Amino acid sequence: PARSGDVGASARAGAGARRGRVGTGTGAANLQFSAVAPAGKGSGVNFDTSTGLNGTITLNGRSVAFSNPRAAIAAGIALLPEDRKKEGIIPLRSVAVNAALPNFHKLTRAGVIRNTELRSQVNDIARNVNLRPLDIERSIRLFSGGNQQKAILCRWLMAGSDILIFDEPTRGIDVGAKGEIYKLIEQLVTAGRSIIVVSSELPEILRLSDNVIVMRAGALAGQLRRSELSEAAVMSLAITGKLAA
């Protein structure tokens, strides 16, 4: 089971998950939670890959602080950034190397990387996420946007991350590949992981979310549970800061 509870709000629970919190709210561990970012980065939603997660975080009932990405990764938190090419990949290296970046310490003996084990693990996960083509030795820059996103996901599945933050998960991805990414996110929740999606795409939010926080002018405008979700409700909060009467 996942080891953390809420990430900002409550949402879908998976079997056997322990309760806890990451951010605010109450609920069970495995979730699909979204923050609506109608104006992109201007929304005030900030996941900074250079300093780690910003804000106050409680994990398994205790406050935690991350001064750098390594600390967040060690706690089971992973970020799939909005700008994949600048912040998510090393373009000239293979899928295998990109997937193994936070995992080399687990695949090294006496300072030597166990390449056979590395390739085996990456290949198995790449097959599970339907990487196309299934060629982990190919330079990641030669893959489509959707398959680059799958390769980044391989990295965090290999690391065993419990909480995955998808910042604009389908930005720059074609329509067909979007559906695949959505299915993968839904499968992750079913498998017991917690998901945060930061998105400016309303259909994406409505499809993926059990709980939504809407940001407006850098501040929290409101929170909607699944039963309250509608295009009108989200847009009302995003534009006026309150729900329409």
PDB file of C-alpha atoms in Angstrom:
ATOM      1  CA  PRO A   1       0.000   0.000   0.000  1.00  0.00           C
ATOM      2  CA  ALA A   2       0.987   3.605  -0.467  1.00  0.00           C
ATOM      3  CA  ARG A   3       2.542   5.180   2.590  1.00  0.00           C
ATOM      4  CA  SER A   4       0.967   8.625   2.418  1.00  0.00           C
ATOM      5  CA  GLY A   5      -2.542   9.935   2.720  1.00  0.00           C
ATOM      6  CA  ASP A   6      -3.893  13.169   1.333  1.00  0.00           C
ATOM      7  CA  VAL A   7      -2.145  15.396  -1.116  1.00  0.00           C
ATOM      8  CA  GLY A   8      -4.028  18.648  -0.693  1.00  0.00           C
ATOM      9  CA  ALA A   9      -7.435  16.983  -0.479  1.00  0.00           C
ATOM     10  CA  SER A  10      -9.231  13.702  -0.113  1.00  0.00           C
ATOM     11  CA  ALA A  11     -10.017  11.449  -3.040  1.00  0.00           C
ATOM     12  CA  ARG A  12     -10.259   7.844  -4.172  1.00  0.00           C
ATOM     13  CA  ALA A  13      -8.968   5.286  -1.688  1.00  0.00           C
ATOM     14  CA  GLY A  14      -7.218   2.057  -2.550  1.00  0.00           C
ATOM     15  CA  ALA A  15      -7.444  -1.165  -0.588  1.00  0.00           C
ATOM     16  CA  GLY A  16      -5.159  -1.459   2.404  1.00  0.00           C
ATOM     17  CA  ALA A  17      -3.939   2.143   2.302  1.00  0.00           C
ATOM     18  CA  ARG A  18      -2.920   3.808   5.561  1.00  0.00           C
ATOM     19  CA  ARG A  19      -4.408   7.183   6.422  1.00  0.00           C
ATOM     20  CA  GLY A  20      -2.312  10.306   6.532  1.00  0.00           C
ATOM     21  CA  ARG A  21      -1.910  13.660   4.867  1.00  0.00           C
ATOM     22  CA  VAL A  22       0.244  15.557   2.458  1.00  0.00           C
ATOM     23  CA  GLY A  23      -0.880  19.170   2.469  1.00  0.00           C
ATOM     24  CA  THR A  24      -4.396  19.825   3.762  1.00  0.00           C
ATOM     25  CA  GLY A  25      -7.630  17.910   3.940  1.00  0.00           C
ATOM     26  CA  THR A  26      -8.575  14.497   5.228  1.00  0.00           C
ATOM     27  CA  GLY A  27      -9.052  11.144   3.584  1.00  0.00           C
ATOM     28  CA  ALA A  28      -7.452   7.908   2.512  1.00  0.00           C
ATOM     29  CA  ALA A  29      -4.147   7.320   0.881  1.00  0.00           C
ATOM     30  CA  ASN A  30      -4.686   6.691  -2.800  1.00  0.00           C
ATOM     31  CA  LEU A  31      -6.214   9.495  -4.752  1.00  0.00           C
ATOM     32  CA  GLN A  32      -6.720  11.514  -7.860  1.00  0.00           C
ATOM     33  CA  PHE A  33      -6.515  15.167  -6.919  1.00  0.00           C
ATOM     34  CA  SER A  34      -6.219  18.134  -9.229  1.00  0.00           C
ATOM     35  CA  ALA A  35      -5.344  21.797  -9.010  1.00  0.00           C
ATOM     36  CA  VAL A  36      -6.872  23.872 -11.790  1.00  0.00           C
ATOM     37  CA  ALA A  37      -4.349  26.314 -13.189  1.00  0.00           C
ATOM     38  CA  PRO A  38      -6.380  28.417 -15.643  1.00  0.00           C
ATOM     39  CA  ALA A  39      -3.559  30.801 -16.444  1.00  0.00           C
ATOM     40  CA  GLY A  40      -0.680  28.341 -16.551  1.00  0.00           C
ATOM     41  CA  LYS A  41       2.203  29.211 -14.234  1.00  0.00           C
ATOM     42  CA  GLY A  42       0.518  32.484 -13.370  1.00  0.00           C
ATOM     43  CA  SER A  43      -2.013  30.564 -11.350  1.00  0.00           C
ATOM     44  CA  GLY A  44       0.270  30.390  -8.346  1.00  0.00           C
ATOM     45  CA  VAL A  45       0.612  26.607  -8.432  1.00  0.00           C
ATOM     46  CA  ASN A  46       4.350  26.134  -7.940  1.00  0.00           C
ATOM     47  CA  PHE A  47       6.324  22.906  -8.025  1.00  0.00           C
ATOM     48  CA  ASP A  48       9.947  24.045  -8.188  1.00  0.00           C
ATOM     49  CA  THR A  49      12.320  21.337  -9.388  1.00  0.00           C
ATOM     50  CA  SER A  50      15.359  23.218  -8.101  1.00  0.00           C
ATOM     51  CA  THR A  51      14.275  23.517  -4.465  1.00  0.00           C
ATOM     52  CA  GLY A  52      11.709  20.767  -4.102  1.00  0.00           C
ATOM     53  CA  LEU A  53       8.070  21.185  -3.143  1.00  0.00           C
ATOM     54  CA  ASN A  54       7.037  24.613  -1.876  1.00  0.00           C
ATOM     55  CA  GLY A  55       4.653  25.049   1.047  1.00  0.00           C
ATOM     56  CA  THR A  56       3.772  23.228   4.261  1.00  0.00           C
ATOM     57  CA  ILE A  57       3.506  19.474   3.927  1.00  0.00           C
ATOM     58  CA  THR A  58       2.455  16.797   6.378  1.00  0.00           C
ATOM     59  CA  LEU A  59       3.275  13.203   5.527  1.00  0.00           C
ATOM     60  CA  ASN A  60       1.941  10.296   7.585  1.00  0.00           C
ATOM     61  CA  GLY A  61       0.745  12.719  10.221  1.00  0.00           C
ATOM     62  CA  ARG A  62       3.969  14.673  10.655  1.00  0.00           C
ATOM     63  CA  SER A  63       5.272  17.875   9.131  1.00  0.00           C
ATOM     64  CA  VAL A  64       8.072  17.486   6.631  1.00  0.00           C
ATOM     65  CA  ALA A  65      10.227  19.929   4.700  1.00  0.00           C
ATOM     66  CA  PHE A  66      12.235  19.257   1.576  1.00  0.00           C
ATOM     67  CA  SER A  67      15.243  21.465   0.892  1.00  0.00           C
ATOM     68  CA  ASN A  68      16.009  19.727  -2.387  1.00  0.00           C
ATOM     69  CA  PRO A  69      14.488  17.223  -4.837  1.00  0.00           C
ATOM     70  CA  ARG A  70      16.540  14.339  -3.415  1.00  0.00           C
ATOM     71  CA  ALA A  71      14.786  14.659  -0.051  1.00  0.00           C
ATOM     72  CA  ALA A  72      11.356  14.613  -1.695  1.00  0.00           C
ATOM     73  CA  ILE A  73      12.300  11.579  -3.788  1.00  0.00           C
ATOM     74  CA  ALA A  74      13.477   9.756  -0.661  1.00  0.00           C
ATOM     75  CA  ALA A  75      10.050  10.430   0.882  1.00  0.00           C
ATOM     76  CA  GLY A  76       8.338   8.818  -2.100  1.00  0.00           C
ATOM     77  CA  ILE A  77       7.293  12.012  -3.908  1.00  0.00           C
ATOM     78  CA  ALA A  78       7.935  12.439  -7.631  1.00  0.00           C
ATOM     79  CA  LEU A  79       7.386  15.245 -10.117  1.00  0.00           C
ATOM     80  CA  LEU A  80       6.646  14.906 -13.822  1.00  0.00           C
ATOM     81  CA  PRO A  81       7.312  18.512 -14.881  1.00  0.00           C
ATOM     82  CA  GLU A  82       5.385  20.640 -17.344  1.00  0.00           C
ATOM     83  CA  ASP A  83       8.445  21.347 -19.496  1.00  0.00           C
ATOM     84  CA  ARG A  84       9.626  17.810 -20.149  1.00  0.00           C
ATOM     85  CA  LYS A  85      12.423  18.762 -22.539  1.00  0.00           C
ATOM     86  CA  LYS A  86      14.065  21.276 -20.181  1.00  0.00           C
ATOM     87  CA  GLU A  87      13.308  19.799 -16.776  1.00  0.00           C
ATOM     88  CA  GLY A  88      12.345  16.162 -17.274  1.00  0.00           C
ATOM     89  CA  ILE A  89      14.892  14.491 -19.527  1.00  0.00           C
ATOM     90  CA  ILE A  90      18.514  14.382 -20.645  1.00  0.00           C
ATOM     91  CA  PRO A  91      17.771  14.569 -24.385  1.00  0.00           C
ATOM     92  CA  LEU A  92      20.914  12.916 -25.739  1.00  0.00           C
ATOM     93  CA  ARG A  93      20.801   9.942 -23.393  1.00  0.00           C
ATOM     94  CA  SER A  94      18.784   6.768 -23.757  1.00  0.00           C
ATOM     95  CA  VAL A  95      15.451   5.940 -22.175  1.00  0.00           C
ATOM     96  CA  ALA A  96      17.307   3.451 -19.953  1.00  0.00           C
ATOM     97  CA  VAL A  97      19.635   6.123 -18.580  1.00  0.00           C
ATOM     98  CA  ASN A  98      16.835   8.664 -18.149  1.00  0.00           C
ATOM     99  CA  ALA A  99      14.687   6.148 -16.287  1.00  0.00           C
ATOM    100  CA  ALA A 100      17.553   5.116 -14.029  1.00  0.00           C
ATOM    101  CA  LEU A 101      18.605   8.634 -12.961  1.00  0.00           C
ATOM    102  CA  PRO A 102      17.299   8.486  -9.351  1.00  0.00           C
ATOM    103  CA  ASN A 103      17.886   4.747  -9.145  1.00  0.00           C
ATOM    104  CA  PHE A 104      21.602   4.300  -9.874  1.00  0.00           C
ATOM    105  CA  HIS A 105      22.444   3.916  -6.189  1.00  0.00           C
ATOM    106  CA  LYS A 106      20.247   0.800  -6.075  1.00  0.00           C
ATOM    107  CA  LEU A 107      21.872  -0.648  -9.178  1.00  0.00           C
ATOM    108  CA  THR A 108      25.507  -0.176  -8.256  1.00  0.00           C
ATOM    109  CA  ARG A 109      27.893  -2.622  -6.603  1.00  0.00           C
ATOM    110  CA  ALA A 110      31.418  -1.543  -5.609  1.00  0.00           C
ATOM    111  CA  GLY A 111      30.989   1.561  -7.757  1.00  0.00           C
ATOM    112  CA  VAL A 112      30.036  -0.428 -10.869  1.00  0.00           C
ATOM    113  CA  ILE A 113      26.567  -0.116 -12.424  1.00  0.00           C
ATOM    114  CA  ARG A 114      24.837  -3.462 -12.926  1.00  0.00           C
ATOM    115  CA  ASN A 115      23.779  -2.722 -16.498  1.00  0.00           C
ATOM    116  CA  THR A 116      22.029  -6.020 -17.135  1.00  0.00           C
ATOM    117  CA  GLU A 117      19.760  -5.558 -14.119  1.00  0.00           C
ATOM    118  CA  LEU A 118      19.183  -1.906 -15.012  1.00  0.00           C
ATOM    119  CA  ARG A 119      18.095  -2.733 -18.551  1.00  0.00           C
ATOM    120  CA  SER A 120      15.892  -5.588 -17.367  1.00  0.00           C
ATOM    121  CA  GLN A 121      14.034  -3.399 -14.875  1.00  0.00           C
ATOM    122  CA  VAL A 122      13.586  -0.498 -17.290  1.00  0.00           C
ATOM    123  CA  ASN A 123      12.466  -2.788 -20.096  1.00  0.00           C
ATOM    124  CA  ASP A 124       9.810  -4.466 -17.911  1.00  0.00           C
ATOM    125  CA  ILE A 125       8.362  -1.132 -16.779  1.00  0.00           C
ATOM    126  CA  ALA A 126       8.560   0.359 -20.289  1.00  0.00           C
ATOM    127  CA  ARG A 127       6.552  -2.594 -21.563  1.00  0.00           C
ATOM    128  CA  ASN A 128       3.953  -2.068 -18.820  1.00  0.00           C
ATOM    129  CA  VAL A 129       3.434   1.591 -19.776  1.00  0.00           C
ATOM    130  CA  ASN A 130       3.354   0.673 -23.487  1.00  0.00           C
ATOM    131  CA  LEU A 131       6.405   2.674 -24.538  1.00  0.00           C
ATOM    132  CA  ARG A 132       6.544   2.843 -28.335  1.00  0.00           C
ATOM    133  CA  PRO A 133       8.846   1.849 -29.832  1.00  0.00           C
ATOM    134  CA  LEU A 134       9.959  -0.480 -27.057  1.00  0.00           C
ATOM    135  CA  ASP A 135      13.622   0.406 -27.462  1.00  0.00           C
ATOM    136  CA  ILE A 136      15.127   1.578 -24.180  1.00  0.00           C
ATOM    137  CA  GLU A 137      18.561   2.110 -25.767  1.00  0.00           C
ATOM    138  CA  ARG A 138      17.142   4.730 -28.130  1.00  0.00           C
ATOM    139  CA  SER A 139      17.824   8.396 -27.386  1.00  0.00           C
ATOM    140  CA  ILE A 140      14.825   9.792 -25.507  1.00  0.00           C
ATOM    141  CA  ARG A 141      14.762  12.908 -27.725  1.00  0.00           C
ATOM    142  CA  LEU A 142      13.706  10.726 -30.665  1.00  0.00           C
ATOM    143  CA  PHE A 143      10.449   9.715 -28.963  1.00  0.00           C
ATOM    144  CA  SER A 144       7.141  11.556 -29.262  1.00  0.00           C
ATOM    145  CA  GLY A 145       5.951  13.777 -26.411  1.00  0.00           C
ATOM    146  CA  GLY A 146       3.580  11.112 -25.149  1.00  0.00           C
ATOM    147  CA  ASN A 147       6.283   8.465 -25.099  1.00  0.00           C
ATOM    148  CA  GLN A 148       8.720  10.827 -23.411  1.00  0.00           C
ATOM    149  CA  GLN A 149       6.116  11.241 -20.687  1.00  0.00           C
ATOM    150  CA  LYS A 150       5.866   7.455 -20.399  1.00  0.00           C
ATOM    151  CA  ALA A 151       9.656   7.236 -20.098  1.00  0.00           C
ATOM    152  CA  ILE A 152       9.640   9.785 -17.262  1.00  0.00           C
ATOM    153  CA  LEU A 153       6.886   7.779 -15.598  1.00  0.00           C
ATOM    154  CA  CYS A 154       9.118   4.684 -15.892  1.00  0.00           C
ATOM    155  CA  ARG A 155      11.704   6.563 -13.812  1.00  0.00           C
ATOM    156  CA  TRP A 156       9.357   7.055 -10.883  1.00  0.00           C
ATOM    157  CA  LEU A 157       7.762   3.627 -11.071  1.00  0.00           C
ATOM    158  CA  MET A 158      11.271   2.188 -10.957  1.00  0.00           C
ATOM    159  CA  ALA A 159      11.997   4.382  -7.912  1.00  0.00           C
ATOM    160  CA  GLY A 160       8.845   3.112  -6.175  1.00  0.00           C
ATOM    161  CA  SER A 161       7.375   6.604  -5.697  1.00  0.00           C
ATOM    162  CA  ASP A 162       4.013   6.658  -3.924  1.00  0.00           C
ATOM    163  CA  ILE A 163       2.945  10.240  -4.692  1.00  0.00           C
ATOM    164  CA  LEU A 164       3.218  11.414  -8.288  1.00  0.00           C
ATOM    165  CA  ILE A 165       2.719  15.047  -9.272  1.00  0.00           C
ATOM    166  CA  PHE A 166       1.799  15.489 -12.945  1.00  0.00           C
ATOM    167  CA  ASP A 167       2.290  19.139 -13.944  1.00  0.00           C
ATOM    168  CA  GLU A 168       0.353  19.667 -17.206  1.00  0.00           C
ATOM    169  CA  PRO A 169       0.616  15.923 -18.011  1.00  0.00           C
ATOM    170  CA  THR A 170      -0.542  16.155 -21.621  1.00  0.00           C
ATOM    171  CA  ARG A 171       1.047  19.459 -22.689  1.00  0.00           C
ATOM    172  CA  GLY A 172       2.465  19.006 -26.184  1.00  0.00           C
ATOM    173  CA  ILE A 173       0.971  15.527 -26.582  1.00  0.00           C
ATOM    174  CA  ASP A 174      -1.322  14.517 -29.451  1.00  0.00           C
ATOM    175  CA  VAL A 175      -4.957  13.595 -28.848  1.00  0.00           C
ATOM    176  CA  GLY A 176      -4.483   9.835 -29.160  1.00  0.00           C
ATOM    177  CA  ALA A 177      -1.592   9.778 -26.691  1.00  0.00           C
ATOM    178  CA  LYS A 178      -3.561  11.876 -24.196  1.00  0.00           C
ATOM    179  CA  GLY A 179      -6.007   9.024 -23.736  1.00  0.00           C
ATOM    180  CA  GLU A 180      -3.124   6.667 -22.971  1.00  0.00           C
ATOM    181  CA  ILE A 181      -1.709   9.021 -20.333  1.00  0.00           C
ATOM    182  CA  TYR A 182      -5.137   9.329 -18.709  1.00  0.00           C
ATOM    183  CA  LYS A 183      -5.487   5.543 -18.536  1.00  0.00           C
ATOM    184  CA  LEU A 184      -2.032   5.221 -17.000  1.00  0.00           C
ATOM    185  CA  ILE A 185      -2.918   7.780 -14.317  1.00  0.00           C
ATOM    186  CA  GLU A 186      -6.130   5.915 -13.531  1.00  0.00           C
ATOM    187  CA  GLN A 187      -4.232   2.615 -13.352  1.00  0.00           C
ATOM    188  CA  LEU A 188      -1.732   4.150 -10.922  1.00  0.00           C
ATOM    189  CA  VAL A 189      -4.560   5.078  -8.562  1.00  0.00           C
ATOM    190  CA  THR A 190      -6.047   1.598  -8.825  1.00  0.00           C
ATOM    191  CA  ALA A 191      -2.598   0.193  -7.995  1.00  0.00           C
ATOM    192  CA  GLY A 192      -2.464   2.238  -4.795  1.00  0.00           C
ATOM    193  CA  ARG A 193      -0.557   5.408  -5.673  1.00  0.00           C
ATOM    194  CA  SER A 194      -1.581   8.986  -4.934  1.00  0.00           C
ATOM    195  CA  ILE A 195      -1.815  11.428  -7.829  1.00  0.00           C
ATOM    196  CA  ILE A 196      -1.811  15.214  -8.095  1.00  0.00           C
ATOM    197  CA  VAL A 197      -2.581  16.711 -11.496  1.00  0.00           C
ATOM    198  CA  VAL A 198      -1.903  20.395 -12.127  1.00  0.00           C
ATOM    199  CA  SER A 199      -3.662  21.353 -15.333  1.00  0.00           C
ATOM    200  CA  SER A 200      -5.117  24.244 -17.309  1.00  0.00           C
ATOM    201  CA  GLU A 201      -7.199  21.851 -19.439  1.00  0.00           C
ATOM    202  CA  LEU A 202     -10.732  21.619 -18.082  1.00  0.00           C
ATOM    203  CA  PRO A 203     -11.739  18.337 -19.799  1.00  0.00           C
ATOM    204  CA  GLU A 204      -8.614  16.771 -18.290  1.00  0.00           C
ATOM    205  CA  ILE A 205      -9.556  17.971 -14.816  1.00  0.00           C
ATOM    206  CA  LEU A 206     -13.137  16.731 -15.131  1.00  0.00           C
ATOM    207  CA  ARG A 207     -12.030  13.298 -16.312  1.00  0.00           C
ATOM    208  CA  LEU A 208      -9.228  12.657 -13.849  1.00  0.00           C
ATOM    209  CA  SER A 209     -10.268  14.259 -10.598  1.00  0.00           C
ATOM    210  CA  ASP A 210     -11.940  13.008  -7.475  1.00  0.00           C
ATOM    211  CA  ASN A 211     -11.251  16.343  -5.808  1.00  0.00           C
ATOM    212  CA  VAL A 212     -10.315  19.701  -7.328  1.00  0.00           C
ATOM    213  CA  ILE A 213      -8.747  22.847  -5.927  1.00  0.00           C
ATOM    214  CA  VAL A 214      -9.169  25.921  -8.117  1.00  0.00           C
ATOM    215  CA  MET A 215      -6.500  28.633  -8.033  1.00  0.00           C
ATOM    216  CA  ARG A 216      -7.200  32.240  -8.984  1.00  0.00           C
ATOM    217  CA  ALA A 217      -4.638  35.086  -8.993  1.00  0.00           C
ATOM    218  CA  GLY A 218      -2.221  32.970  -6.991  1.00  0.00           C
ATOM    219  CA  ALA A 219      -4.688  32.141  -4.233  1.00  0.00           C
ATOM    220  CA  LEU A 220      -7.089  29.333  -3.383  1.00  0.00           C
ATOM    221  CA  ALA A 221     -10.488  30.102  -4.911  1.00  0.00           C
ATOM    222  CA  GLY A 222     -12.296  26.967  -3.790  1.00  0.00           C
ATOM    223  CA  GLN A 223     -12.427  23.206  -3.548  1.00  0.00           C
ATOM    224  CA  LEU A 224     -14.820  20.860  -5.322  1.00  0.00           C
ATOM    225  CA  ARG A 225     -15.529  17.220  -4.592  1.00  0.00           C
ATOM    226  CA  ARG A 226     -16.414  14.762  -7.329  1.00  0.00           C
ATOM    227  CA  SER A 227     -20.142  15.160  -6.745  1.00  0.00           C
ATOM    228  CA  GLU A 228     -19.812  18.944  -7.172  1.00  0.00           C
ATOM    229  CA  LEU A 229     -17.631  18.884 -10.283  1.00  0.00           C
ATOM    230  CA  SER A 230     -18.877  20.551 -13.438  1.00  0.00           C
ATOM    231  CA  GLU A 231     -17.436  22.839 -16.071  1.00  0.00           C
ATOM    232  CA  ALA A 232     -19.638  25.667 -14.826  1.00  0.00           C
ATOM    233  CA  ALA A 233     -18.520  25.254 -11.197  1.00  0.00           C
ATOM    234  CA  VAL A 234     -14.824  25.197 -12.049  1.00  0.00           C
ATOM    235  CA  MET A 235     -15.068  28.200 -14.374  1.00  0.00           C
ATOM    236  CA  SER A 236     -17.107  30.192 -11.850  1.00  0.00           C
ATOM    237  CA  LEU A 237     -14.407  29.728  -9.213  1.00  0.00           C
ATOM    238  CA  ALA A 238     -11.607  30.428 -11.692  1.00  0.00           C
ATOM    239  CA  ILE A 239     -13.175  33.634 -13.032  1.00  0.00           C
ATOM    240  CA  THR A 240     -15.052  35.134 -10.058  1.00  0.00           C
ATOM    241  CA  GLY A 241     -13.530  33.363  -7.073  1.00  0.00           C
ATOM    242  CA  LYS A 242     -16.875  31.991  -5.936  1.00  0.00           C
ATOM    243  CA  LEU A 243     -19.528  29.503  -6.991  1.00  0.00           C
ATOM    244  CA  ALA A 244     -22.450  30.800  -8.975  1.00  0.00           C
ATOM    245  CA  ALA A 245     -25.673  30.986  -7.005  1.00  0.00           C
TER     246      ALA A 245
END
